[in-house]
C-alpha positions as a printed NumPy array, in Angstrom:
array([[239.902, 109.352, 224.297],
       [242.113, 110.643, 221.823],
       [244.744, 108.387, 219.635],
       [247.814, 109.869, 221.907],
       [246.368, 109.084, 224.773],
       [244.954, 105.557, 223.731],
       [249.092, 104.838, 222.128],
       [249.704, 105.423, 225.675],
       [247.325, 103.032, 227.443],
       [248.257,  99.94 , 225.216],
       [251.582,  99.685, 226.735],
       [251.594, 101.227, 230.099],
       [248.984,  98.814, 230.912],
       [248.914,  95.906, 228.215],
       [252.549,  95.393, 228.595],
       [252.252,  92.382, 230.565],
       [250.957,  89.631, 228.185],
       [252.994,  90.879, 225.446],
       [255.969,  90.255, 227.613],
       [255.193,  87.014, 228.197],
       [254.235,  86.879, 223.709],
       [257.529,  87.689, 223.582],
       [259.144,  85.638, 225.449],
       [257.137,  82.125, 224.395],
       [258.755,  83.601, 220.885],
       [262.349,  83.151, 221.665],
       [262.626,  80.364, 223.452],
       [259.593,  78.37 , 220.464],
       [262.559,  80.167, 217.908],
       [265.642,  78.806, 219.747],
       [263.741,  75.175, 220.506],
       [262.884,  75.136, 216.867],
       [266.607,  75.787, 216.306],
       [268.442,  72.632, 218.053],
       [265.376,  70.924, 216.374],
       [266.151,  71.256, 213.227],
       [269.956,  70.962, 213.545],
       [269.08 ,  67.84 , 215.552],
       [266.869,  66.454, 212.903],
       [268.926,  67.167, 210.043],
       [271.59 ,  64.726, 211.921],
       [269.153,  62.757, 213.02 ],
       [270.547,  62.613, 216.823],
       [269.   ,  60.623, 219.356],
       [270.333,  61.792, 223.217],
       [268.142,  58.526, 223.956],
       [269.834,  56.416, 223.082],
       [274.112,  57.806, 224.123],
       [275.705,  58.038, 227.651],
       [276.237,  62.41 , 227.925],
       [279.579,  62.153, 228.39 ],
       [279.646,  60.925, 224.814],
       [278.385,  63.745, 223.459],
       [279.734,  66.011, 221.561],
       [280.481,  69.868, 221.078],
       [278.86 ,  72.735, 221.846],
       [275.21 ,  72.094, 220.169],
       [274.091,  68.22 , 221.222],
       [274.944,  69.638, 224.758],
       [272.463,  72.575, 224.396],
       [269.975,  69.012, 222.906],
       [270.551,  67.544, 225.375],
       [269.952,  70.351, 228.063],
       [266.157,  71.203, 226.532],
       [266.191,  67.946, 226.051],
       [266.032,  66.989, 230.166],
       [264.314,  70.831, 230.709],
       [261.64 ,  69.86 , 228.634],
       [261.384,  66.281, 230.053],
       [262.2  ,  67.447, 234.381],
       [260.806,  70.881, 234.22 ],
       [258.657,  72.091, 231.155],
       [256.693,  68.633, 230.478],
       [254.479,  68.155, 233.28 ],
       [253.726,  71.143, 234.106],
       [252.303,  72.063, 230.708],
       [250.783,  68.773, 230.107],
       [248.706,  69.526, 234.44 ],
       [247.648,  72.748, 232.568],
       [246.329,  70.884, 229.34 ],
       [244.217,  68.314, 231.319],
       [242.087,  72.288, 232.981],
       [241.749,  73.702, 230.744],
       [240.48 ,  70.908, 228.46 ],
       [238.472,  70.057, 231.449],
       [236.769,  73.915, 231.433],
       [236.563,  73.012, 227.271],
       [234.491,  70.445, 227.151],
       [232.775,  72.244, 230.742],
       [232.304,  74.878, 228.634],
       [231.084,  72.194, 225.279],
       [228.662,  70.339, 227.133],
       [227.406,  73.425, 228.038],
       [226.959,  75.171, 224.461],
       [225.137,  72.524, 223.853],
       [222.864,  72.756, 226.178],
       [220.842,  75.568, 224.585],
       [221.741,  74.185, 222.102],
       [219.168,  71.909, 222.518],
       [217.292,  73.988, 224.457],
       [216.501,  76.289, 221.03 ],
       [216.56 ,  73.235, 218.996],
       [212.662,  72.719, 221.484],
       [212.184,  76.357, 221.215],
       [210.982,  75.607, 217.297],
       [209.967,  72.3  , 217.72 ],
       [206.796,  73.521, 219.881],
       [207.017,  76.445, 218.472],
       [207.245,  78.617, 221.817],
       [207.315,  81.849, 222.755],
       [206.023,  84.776, 224.481],
       [202.685,  85.947, 224.588],
       [201.048,  89.15 , 225.731],
       [198.146,  87.521, 228.866],
       [196.006,  89.641, 228.092],
       [194.116,  91.667, 224.506],
       [196.184,  94.645, 222.858],
       [195.736,  98.675, 224.123],
       [192.463,  99.666, 222.176],
       [193.599, 101.721, 219.377],
       [190.687, 103.784, 219.228],
       [191.379, 104.931, 222.638],
       [194.637, 106.5  , 222.93 ],
       [193.826, 106.867, 227.11 ],
       [194.445, 103.324, 227.713],
       [197.678, 103.445, 225.68 ],
       [200.689, 103.352, 229.056],
       [202.956, 106.81 , 229.516],
       [206.061, 105.913, 227.226],
       [209.996, 107.95 , 227.52 ],
       [211.945, 106.923, 225.102],
       [215.254, 107.411, 225.646],
       [218.191, 108.221, 223.153],
       [221.462, 108.086, 224.667],
       [224.432, 109.812, 221.996],
       [228.116, 110.74 , 221.981],
       [229.835, 112.366, 219.365],
       [227.387, 110.71 , 216.978],
       [228.014, 112.946, 214.187],
       [227.042, 109.56 , 211.231],
       [223.657, 108.452, 212.839],
       [221.662, 110.347, 214.862],
       [220.   , 112.128, 212.605],
       [218.386, 108.608, 211.292],
       [218.12 , 107.333, 214.508],
       [215.943, 110.003, 215.923],
       [213.789, 110.604, 212.945],
       [212.825, 106.808, 213.262],
       [212.106, 107.331, 216.966],
       [209.634, 109.826, 216.177],
       [208.364, 107.852, 213.943],
       [206.707, 105.34 , 216.158],
       [203.022, 103.335, 216.216],
       [201.787, 105.926, 219.458],
       [199.525, 107.427, 220.624],
       [201.674, 111.612, 220.567],
       [200.991, 112.727, 223.899],
       [201.642, 108.461, 226.126],
       [205.402, 108.894, 224.477],
       [207.993, 111.575, 225.828],
       [211.508, 111.166, 223.328],
       [214.405, 111.85 , 224.749],
       [217.322, 113.517, 222.835],
       [219.914, 112.653, 225.402],
       [222.965, 114.062, 223.871],
       [226.914, 114.383, 225.797],
       [228.609, 115.65 , 222.345],
       [231.664, 117.687, 223.007],
       [230.849, 118.86 , 219.724],
       [229.331, 122.643, 219.392],
       [228.433, 121.651, 215.798],
       [227.333, 119.139, 215.919],
       [224.737, 120.164, 219.495],
       [223.9  , 122.747, 217.188],
       [222.38 , 120.146, 214.845],
       [220.515, 117.669, 216.676],
       [219.453, 120.098, 218.281],
       [218.144, 121.878, 215.264],
       [216.779, 118.177, 214.436],
       [214.518, 117.759, 218.008],
       [213.291, 121.565, 217.37 ],
       [212.494, 120.259, 213.852],
       [210.556, 117.413, 214.539],
       [208.876, 118.671, 217.467],
       [207.943, 121.995, 215.388],
       [205.237, 118.656, 213.44 ],
       [204.386, 118.058, 216.42 ],
       [206.536, 114.87 , 218.457],
       [207.339, 115.245, 222.028],
       [210.289, 115.171, 221.701],
       [213.268, 116.901, 224.402],
       [216.351, 117.382, 223.572],
       [219.258, 116.968, 226.645],
       [222.778, 118.064, 227.285],
       [224.997, 117.666, 230.035],
       [227.823, 119.877, 231.117],
       [228.923, 117.692, 233.389],
       [229.389, 115.335, 231.36 ],
       [230.799, 111.543, 234.341],
       [229.919, 108.253, 234.847],
       [229.297, 107.804, 230.453],
       [226.627, 106.264, 229.548],
       [224.713, 105.301, 232.349],
       [225.308, 108.246, 234.11 ],
       [224.4  , 109.934, 230.903],
       [221.062, 107.935, 231.676],
       [220.917, 108.426, 235.38 ],
       [220.819, 111.945, 234.929],
       [217.545, 111.653, 232.32 ],
       [215.63 , 110.125, 235.047],
       [216.363, 112.514, 237.529],
       [213.688, 114.45 , 235.699],
       [210.55 , 115.959, 237.273],
       [207.8  , 114.16 , 234.61 ],
       [210.274, 111.186, 234.5  ],
       [207.804, 110.053, 237.739],
       [204.538, 110.941, 234.801],
       [205.851, 107.635, 233.033],
       [205.767, 103.861, 232.785],
       [207.746, 102.349, 230.72 ],
       [211.164, 103.627, 229.682],
       [212.462, 102.308, 225.845],
       [216.565, 102.54 , 224.852],
       [217.872, 103.082, 222.068],
       [221.288, 103.638, 221.071],
       [222.123, 106.077, 219.239],
       [222.32 , 103.708, 216.156],
       [219.776, 102.446, 216.508],
       [216.575, 102.471, 213.796],
       [212.704, 100.44 , 215.521],
       [210.416,  99.672, 213.775],
       [206.786, 102.191, 213.362],
       [205.292,  99.02 , 215.822],
       [207.987,  98.292, 217.637],
       [206.574,  99.618, 220.686],
       [202.926,  97.998, 220.208],
       [204.682,  95.054, 219.166],
       [206.739,  95.168, 223.131],
       [205.027,  96.701, 225.001],
       [201.958,  95.119, 225.75 ],
       [204.388,  91.924, 227.022],
       [203.884,  93.979, 230.12 ],
       [199.968,  94.517, 230.741],
       [199.401,  91.628, 233.566],
       [202.999,  90.279, 234.124],
       [203.101,  92.741, 237.245],
       [206.352,  90.985, 238.131],
       [208.151,  91.568, 234.438],
       [210.658,  94.219, 234.51 ],
       [212.23 ,  94.2  , 230.647],
       [211.501,  92.993, 227.207],
       [214.701,  92.742, 224.91 ],
       [214.035,  92.829, 221.588],
       [216.902,  91.444, 218.291],
       [219.289,  93.715, 216.597],
       [219.53 ,  92.655, 213.162],
       [222.372,  94.363, 211.41 ],
       [222.267,  96.323, 208.071],
       [225.446,  95.846, 207.594],
       [226.228,  92.196, 207.862],
       [227.766,  91.872, 204.297],
       [230.078,  94.662, 204.289],
       [232.931,  92.588, 204.667],
       [234.527,  90.399, 206.53 ],
       [234.701,  90.894, 209.909],
       [230.479,  92.216, 209.695],
       [229.986,  88.488, 208.197],
       [232.055,  86.666, 211.374],
       [230.235,  89.154, 213.889],
       [227.034,  88.198, 212.442],
       [227.535,  84.448, 212.837],
       [228.629,  85.068, 216.339],
       [225.789,  87.398, 217.931],
       [222.819,  85.441, 215.112],
       [223.915,  82.346, 217.564],
       [224.552,  84.982, 220.851],
       [219.908,  85.904, 220.284],
       [218.85 ,  82.34 , 218.691],
       [220.843,  80.743, 221.241],
       [221.634,  82.689, 224.514],
       [219.205,  85.167, 224.674],
       [216.223,  82.741, 223.548],
       [216.931,  80.581, 225.658],
       [217.591,  81.929, 228.839],
       [214.494,  83.479, 228.334],
       [212.789,  81.259, 227.858],
       [213.398,  78.657, 230.194],
       [214.922,  81.584, 232.835],
       [212.989,  84.629, 232.444],
       [216.853,  86.108, 233.161],
       [219.694,  86.959, 230.889],
       [221.738,  90.174, 229.891],
       [220.121,  93.292, 229.036],
       [221.765,  94.505, 225.878],
       [221.344,  97.591, 226.23 ],
       [219.592,  98.682, 224.019],
       [216.174,  97.973, 221.639],
       [214.571,  97.018, 225.128],
       [211.841,  98.516, 227.144],
       [212.511,  98.079, 230.875],
       [209.092,  99.194, 233.497],
       [210.145, 102.195, 235.143],
       [209.823, 100.843, 239.038],
       [211.683,  97.661, 238.191],
       [214.816,  99.944, 237.319],
       [213.636, 102.39 , 240.403],
       [213.748,  98.662, 242.538],
       [216.902,  97.885, 241.577],
       [219.183, 101.095, 242.673],
       [218.948, 102.688, 238.878],
       [222.297, 102.984, 236.906],
       [225.334, 103.095, 238.804],
       [228.326, 104.434, 237.203],
       [229.936, 102.256, 239.502],
       [231.432,  99.513, 235.834],
       [231.703, 100.019, 231.969],
       [228.351,  97.981, 231.25 ],
       [225.824,  98.959, 232.861],
       [222.972,  97.255, 231.043],
       [223.861,  94.002, 232.315],
       [224.987,  95.75 , 236.297],
       [221.175,  96.808, 236.359],
       [219.933,  93.388, 234.26 ],
       [221.834,  90.958, 237.885],
       [220.487,  93.609, 240.436],
       [216.817,  93.59 , 239.055],
       [217.086,  90.064, 238.636],
       [217.572,  90.149, 242.621],
       [215.314,  91.872, 243.035],
       [213.191,  88.832, 242.051],
       [212.047,  90.948, 238.32 ],
       [211.499,  89.208, 235.041],
       [212.604,  89.071, 232.058],
       [211.292,  88.549, 228.203],
       [213.016,  87.495, 225.644],
       [211.991,  88.511, 221.804],
       [213.161,  86.85 , 219.005],
       [210.726,  87.386, 216.369],
       [210.737,  92.203, 217.201],
       [213.991,  93.13 , 215.632],
       [215.754,  96.052, 215.648],
       [217.879,  97.553, 212.955],
       [221.196,  98.962, 213.385],
       [225.462,  99.038, 212.846],
       [228.516,  96.381, 213.242],
       [231.552,  97.801, 213.915],
       [233.336,  97.904, 210.56 ],
       [237.251,  98.622, 211.8  ],
       [239.32 ,  95.935, 213.528],
       [240.461,  98.887, 215.964],
       [236.941,  99.681, 216.791],
       [235.518,  95.934, 217.095],
       [238.999,  95.207, 219.47 ],
       [237.723,  97.982, 222.192],
       [234.605,  97.455, 222.153],
       [234.811,  93.638, 222.729],
       [237.71 ,  94.396, 225.434],
       [234.984,  96.811, 226.597],
       [232.716,  93.802, 226.578],
       [235.03 ,  91.12 , 228.281],
       [236.491,  93.722, 231.344],
       [233.626,  94.81 , 232.131],
       [231.786,  91.678, 233.613],
       [234.629,  91.035, 235.251],
       [233.881,  94.304, 237.465],
       [230.736,  93.374, 237.387],
       [231.462,  89.746, 239.069],
       [233.391,  91.53 , 242.142],
       [231.453,  93.39 , 242.93 ],
       [228.137,  92.11 , 242.71 ],
       [228.836,  88.987, 244.506],
       [228.074,  89.837, 247.425],
       [225.012,  90.57 , 246.829],
       [223.912,  87.261, 245.22 ],
       [224.863,  85.359, 247.744],
       [222.711,  87.642, 250.529],
       [220.605,  88.429, 248.169],
       [216.73 ,  86.117, 248.378],
       [216.902,  84.656, 244.813],
       [216.227,  80.274, 245.392],
       [219.99 ,  79.519, 244.798],
       [219.238,  77.576, 241.53 ],
       [219.718,  81.036, 240.269],
       [222.399,  81.958, 242.538],
       [223.795,  77.948, 241.297],
       [223.239,  80.358, 237.611],
       [224.319,  83.496, 237.809],
       [227.494,  82.13 , 239.54 ],
       [229.04 ,  79.654, 238.386],
       [227.176,  79.857, 234.386],
       [226.766,  83.657, 233.387],
       [229.485,  85.211, 235.417],
       [232.643,  81.875, 235.972],
       [231.93 ,  79.563, 232.938],
       [231.053,  82.803, 229.617],
       [232.136,  84.797, 231.218],
       [235.786,  83.892, 232.486],
       [236.131,  80.67 , 231.57 ],
       [235.708,  80.122, 227.812],
       [238.538,  83.155, 227.365],
       [240.479,  81.166, 229.074],
       [240.572,  78.71 , 228.28 ],
       [240.512,  78.959, 224.264],
       [243.348,  81.749, 224.493],
       [245.002,  79.068, 227.355],
       [244.29 ,  76.263, 225.189],
       [244.826,  77.45 , 221.291],
       [247.204,  80.414, 221.807],
       [249.289,  79.186, 224.599],
       [249.504,  74.993, 224.658],
       [249.333,  73.691, 221.124],
       [252.043,  75.826, 220.288],
       [254.174,  74.504, 223.324],
       [252.8  ,  70.949, 223.178],
       [254.41 ,  71.052, 219.484],
       [258.367,  71.945, 221.71 ],
       [256.964,  68.608, 224.675],
       [255.753,  66.068, 222.626],
       [254.75 ,  64.728, 225.804],
       [252.137,  67.047, 226.093],
       [250.898,  66.994, 223.015],
       [247.198,  67.606, 222.133],
       [244.524,  64.751, 221.013],
       [242.551,  65.447, 217.573],
       [239.246,  65.571, 219.214],
       [240.625,  68.532, 221.263],
       [242.388,  70.574, 217.765],
       [240.313,  69.856, 215.63 ],
       [236.662,  67.599, 215.969],
       [234.955,  68.956, 219.497],
       [236.14 ,  73.022, 217.266],
       [235.29 ,  71.475, 214.476],
       [231.655,  71.269, 215.863],
       [231.492,  73.936, 218.283],
       [232.011,  76.256, 215.687],
       [228.974,  74.516, 213.114],
       [226.729,  75.595, 215.334],
       [227.095,  78.589, 216.563],
       [226.921,  78.499, 212.276],
       [223.791,  77.208, 213.008],
       [221.595,  80.403, 212.953],
       [222.641,  81.407, 210.425],
       [222.133,  78.872, 207.711],
       [223.205,  81.569, 204.489],
       [226.902,  81.58 , 206.548],
       [228.022,  78.14 , 206.3  ],
       [231.384,  79.396, 203.696],
       [232.686,  81.144, 206.33 ],
       [232.594,  78.783, 208.835],
       [236.964,  77.932, 209.14 ],
       [236.888,  81.058, 209.673],
       [235.018,  82.147, 212.415],
       [236.674,  78.911, 214.013],
       [239.904,  80.38 , 213.152],
       [239.297,  84.346, 213.974],
       [237.078,  83.302, 217.5  ],
       [240.599,  81.741, 218.239],
       [242.398,  85.621, 217.386],
       [239.983,  87.274, 218.735],
       [240.638,  84.944, 221.783],
       [243.816,  87.648, 223.233],
       [241.801,  90.531, 223.721],
       [239.816,  88.984, 225.115],
       [241.595,  87.422, 227.165],
       [243.231,  90.592, 228.427],
       [240.247,  92.254, 228.695],
       [238.726,  89.475, 231.336],
       [242.327,  89.705, 233.482],
       [241.305,  93.303, 233.499],
       [238.826,  93.08 , 234.689],
       [238.89 ,  90.806, 236.542],
       [242.304,  92.459, 238.512],
       [240.666,  96.332, 238.757],
       [243.328,  97.537, 236.085],
       [243.624, 100.803, 234.334],
       [242.746,  99.318, 230.904],
       [239.287,  97.914, 233.078],
       [237.902, 101.132, 232.716],
       [238.353, 102.136, 228.977],
       [235.513, 103.761, 227.241],
       [235.598, 104.425, 224.225],
       [231.797, 104.944, 221.795],
       [232.314, 102.653, 219.414],
       [232.287, 104.461, 215.718],
       [229.117, 104.438, 213.48 ],
       [228.676, 105.054, 209.505],
       [225.809, 105.751, 209.413],
       [224.457, 103.543, 206.47 ],
       [221.069, 102.899, 205.424],
       [218.851, 100.146, 204.486],
       [216.349,  99.689, 201.673],
       [213.607, 100.731, 203.634],
       [215.232, 103.265, 204.989],
       [215.62 , 104.827, 201.285],
       [211.609, 104.307, 201.284],
       [211.29 , 106.472, 204.034],
       [214.023, 108.854, 203.446],
       [211.376, 109.199, 200.   ],
       [208.483, 109.696, 201.013],
       [208.864, 111.382, 203.761],
       [210.383, 114.132, 200.714],
       [207.539, 113.339, 198.407],
       [205.334, 114.2  , 201.73 ],
       [207.001, 117.533, 203.179],
       [208.039, 119.239, 199.819],
       [210.849, 119.3  , 200.763],
       [212.139, 123.653, 201.617],
       [208.315, 125.611, 201.946],
       [207.93 , 123.51 , 205.149],
       [211.531, 124.565, 206.513],
       [210.812, 127.664, 205.62 ],
       [207.516, 127.677, 208.045],
       [209.612, 125.706, 211.306],
       [212.667, 127.954, 211.325],
       [213.504, 131.651, 211.223],
       [215.984, 133.047, 207.973],
       [218.961, 133.342, 210.03 ],
       [218.159, 129.301, 212.134],
       [217.999, 128.079, 208.332],
       [221.634, 129.922, 207.506],
       [222.466, 128.264, 210.343],
       [221.061, 125.357, 210.218],
       [222.882, 124.947, 206.583],
       [226.016, 125.496, 207.492],
       [226.155, 123.538, 209.85 ],
       [225.699, 120.46 , 207.787],
       [227.249, 121.425, 205.262],
       [230.366, 122.213, 206.676],
       [232.832, 119.261, 206.605],
       [234.374, 116.59 , 208.552],
       [238.197, 116.899, 207.925],
       [238.824, 114.29 , 205.804],
       [242.064, 111.543, 207.556],
       [243.519, 108.908, 204.997],
       [242.529, 105.492, 206.534],
       [245.78 , 103.521, 207.798],
       [246.235, 100.728, 209.33 ],
       [247.736,  99.166, 212.315],
       [250.003,  96.927, 213.87 ],
       [248.598,  95.103, 216.544],
       [252.206,  93.263, 218.882],
       [250.15 ,  90.589, 220.188],
       [249.408,  89.692, 216.839],
       [252.027,  89.512, 214.904],
       [253.192,  88.063, 218.38 ],
       [251.58 ,  85.028, 218.002],
       [251.404,  84.951, 214.687],
       [254.866,  83.976, 214.705],
       [254.84 ,  81.965, 218.077],
       [251.942,  79.53 , 216.731],
       [254.06 ,  79.39 , 212.844],
       [257.241,  78.094, 214.548],
       [255.083,  75.713, 216.057],
       [253.557,  75.23 , 212.698],
       [257.102,  74.292, 211.774],
       [258.641,  72.239, 214.971],
       [255.259,  69.755, 213.579],
       [256.581,  69.327, 210.784],
       [260.07 ,  67.453, 211.768],
       [257.02 ,  65.041, 213.292],
       [255.097,  64.605, 210.319],
       [251.57 ,  65.891, 212.312],
       [248.979,  66.031, 209.504],
       [246.117,  68.523, 211.663],
       [248.323,  70.097, 214.034],
       [250.292,  71.228, 211.17 ],
       [247.563,  72.439, 209.485],
       [245.461,  73.322, 211.781],
       [248.788,  75.915, 213.629],
       [249.41 ,  77.076, 210.019],
       [246.364,  78.922, 209.595],
       [245.7  ,  79.232, 212.669],
       [248.982,  82.021, 212.829],
       [247.939,  83.28 , 209.256],
       [245.202,  84.223, 210.858],
       [246.937,  85.949, 214.088],
       [249.119,  87.295, 211.367],
       [246.198,  89.466, 208.561],
       [244.178,  90.686, 212.115],
       [247.766,  91.78 , 213.81 ],
       [248.812,  93.801, 210.098],
       [244.972,  95.676, 210.588],
       [244.065,  93.916, 206.551],
       [240.406,  92.563, 207.871],
       [237.715,  94.644, 208.224],
       [237.892,  98.908, 207.083],
       [240.682, 100.685, 208.153],
       [240.378, 103.109, 211.366],
       [241.081, 106.79 , 210.269]])
């Protein structure tokens, strides 16, 4: 999707929320102006009869007080109480997840391999494994991901690598094809596939690859996105868990990030994802044998995929879709917290925002489609309740709803409607405690506790907008933009590269693999410079509108001598301002 198309989609599909925020901002500015005049003139119209009011400003202030007390306050109070109840339920859920994680640590619980590992002396005992690398215009990372997959420690005749390239750049297609040919001539069992009809995004790509005739010879399939670099022992740490576990459908590994300390944005993402893997995925995997497939760094039993209907193109979260359907068919999942696969975090806010929009609109699309199947499935009532109430409603719908409504709408409004003022334990104490729990899996990031709390509230506008888009099937719910990568290398990558170069003695072996004309073409394509576009800051209108709304509310809180309310609103408003001006992370090109 081009930049011009993206800018057209933004106002068309997301303008409603922006218009709502603008109305709130205008009302708050007008209310603040009247309140400031009333404060300076020390009016207390509650003690004055209406016929004693003099002047237009006094009448305006009296009208505002009447409207606020008779119409706004009852509605805001009811909405506030409702959101606080949801907030408490979600906080209890998160606390229980943390207790489960502490119990796992205390008891040293972890998935164990039921039977002895494969006999390394007899390669025929190793199961057949298919390794799929779906990619689309991944110029920065295709080479290192293919290289990592080709170096997996598994008998060469017992696994096949499929490079599933959906790139629309012909030069890039040739580059990827040449890298595949290079590894193939080294004895690696690898094939290159390019679709001419690129429908269904990643799900369509995987579905097309699974339709190959030779797939029937394989028992397991590993999916690795283009920026994922597994260690050589990845298959030996994951595949053996299937042995003696006929009802095991998925083994999911944890992600680890090569650029987690690149900037403030990546550090805050790392805090969030460490909690997701260490707490959410590990606890659900240990006690429920179910969690959402992360879309990559996992090994599926092909039989589980086939019996669950295979890859479907109906949502933008094909990974969660297949996980839910497999769970409904009785398959169990295992999460390996100690098996980590290197990948990248988005380094620009624009990229992260688009990723989060897809991750939060897709589950709501899926919930609409899966609800009848969940209700009529043969799984237990407890599992149905977990899927509907916890997995979908609480964690995918209620969380973004109350986060945005409570902290971005009700809190600033409560400064102008004192009857609906939120208590400090809602504004400060419990959110701080929940943020503390979030940071526990990544203790070195404790200094970023407050920025994390503010940034999560800032992202609530994107997540809320995405949730509504997915729930009501708005146009932006089906947006799919490939997450931009930078191709950063870790220390282990550089070491492996040095070892490969010392073994290959550079040009001589390449010339034996490729003809002179092919080598010239390969060099020409590789050296071809990608046009550099100057990086620039974008402006995000919804975030800026919320920034000014919160700062206006902070100014109003000064009139009432609110302490922590003022500081929270001020810093939350500044956080929105920083994000709205694209001053966090790298700028997009």
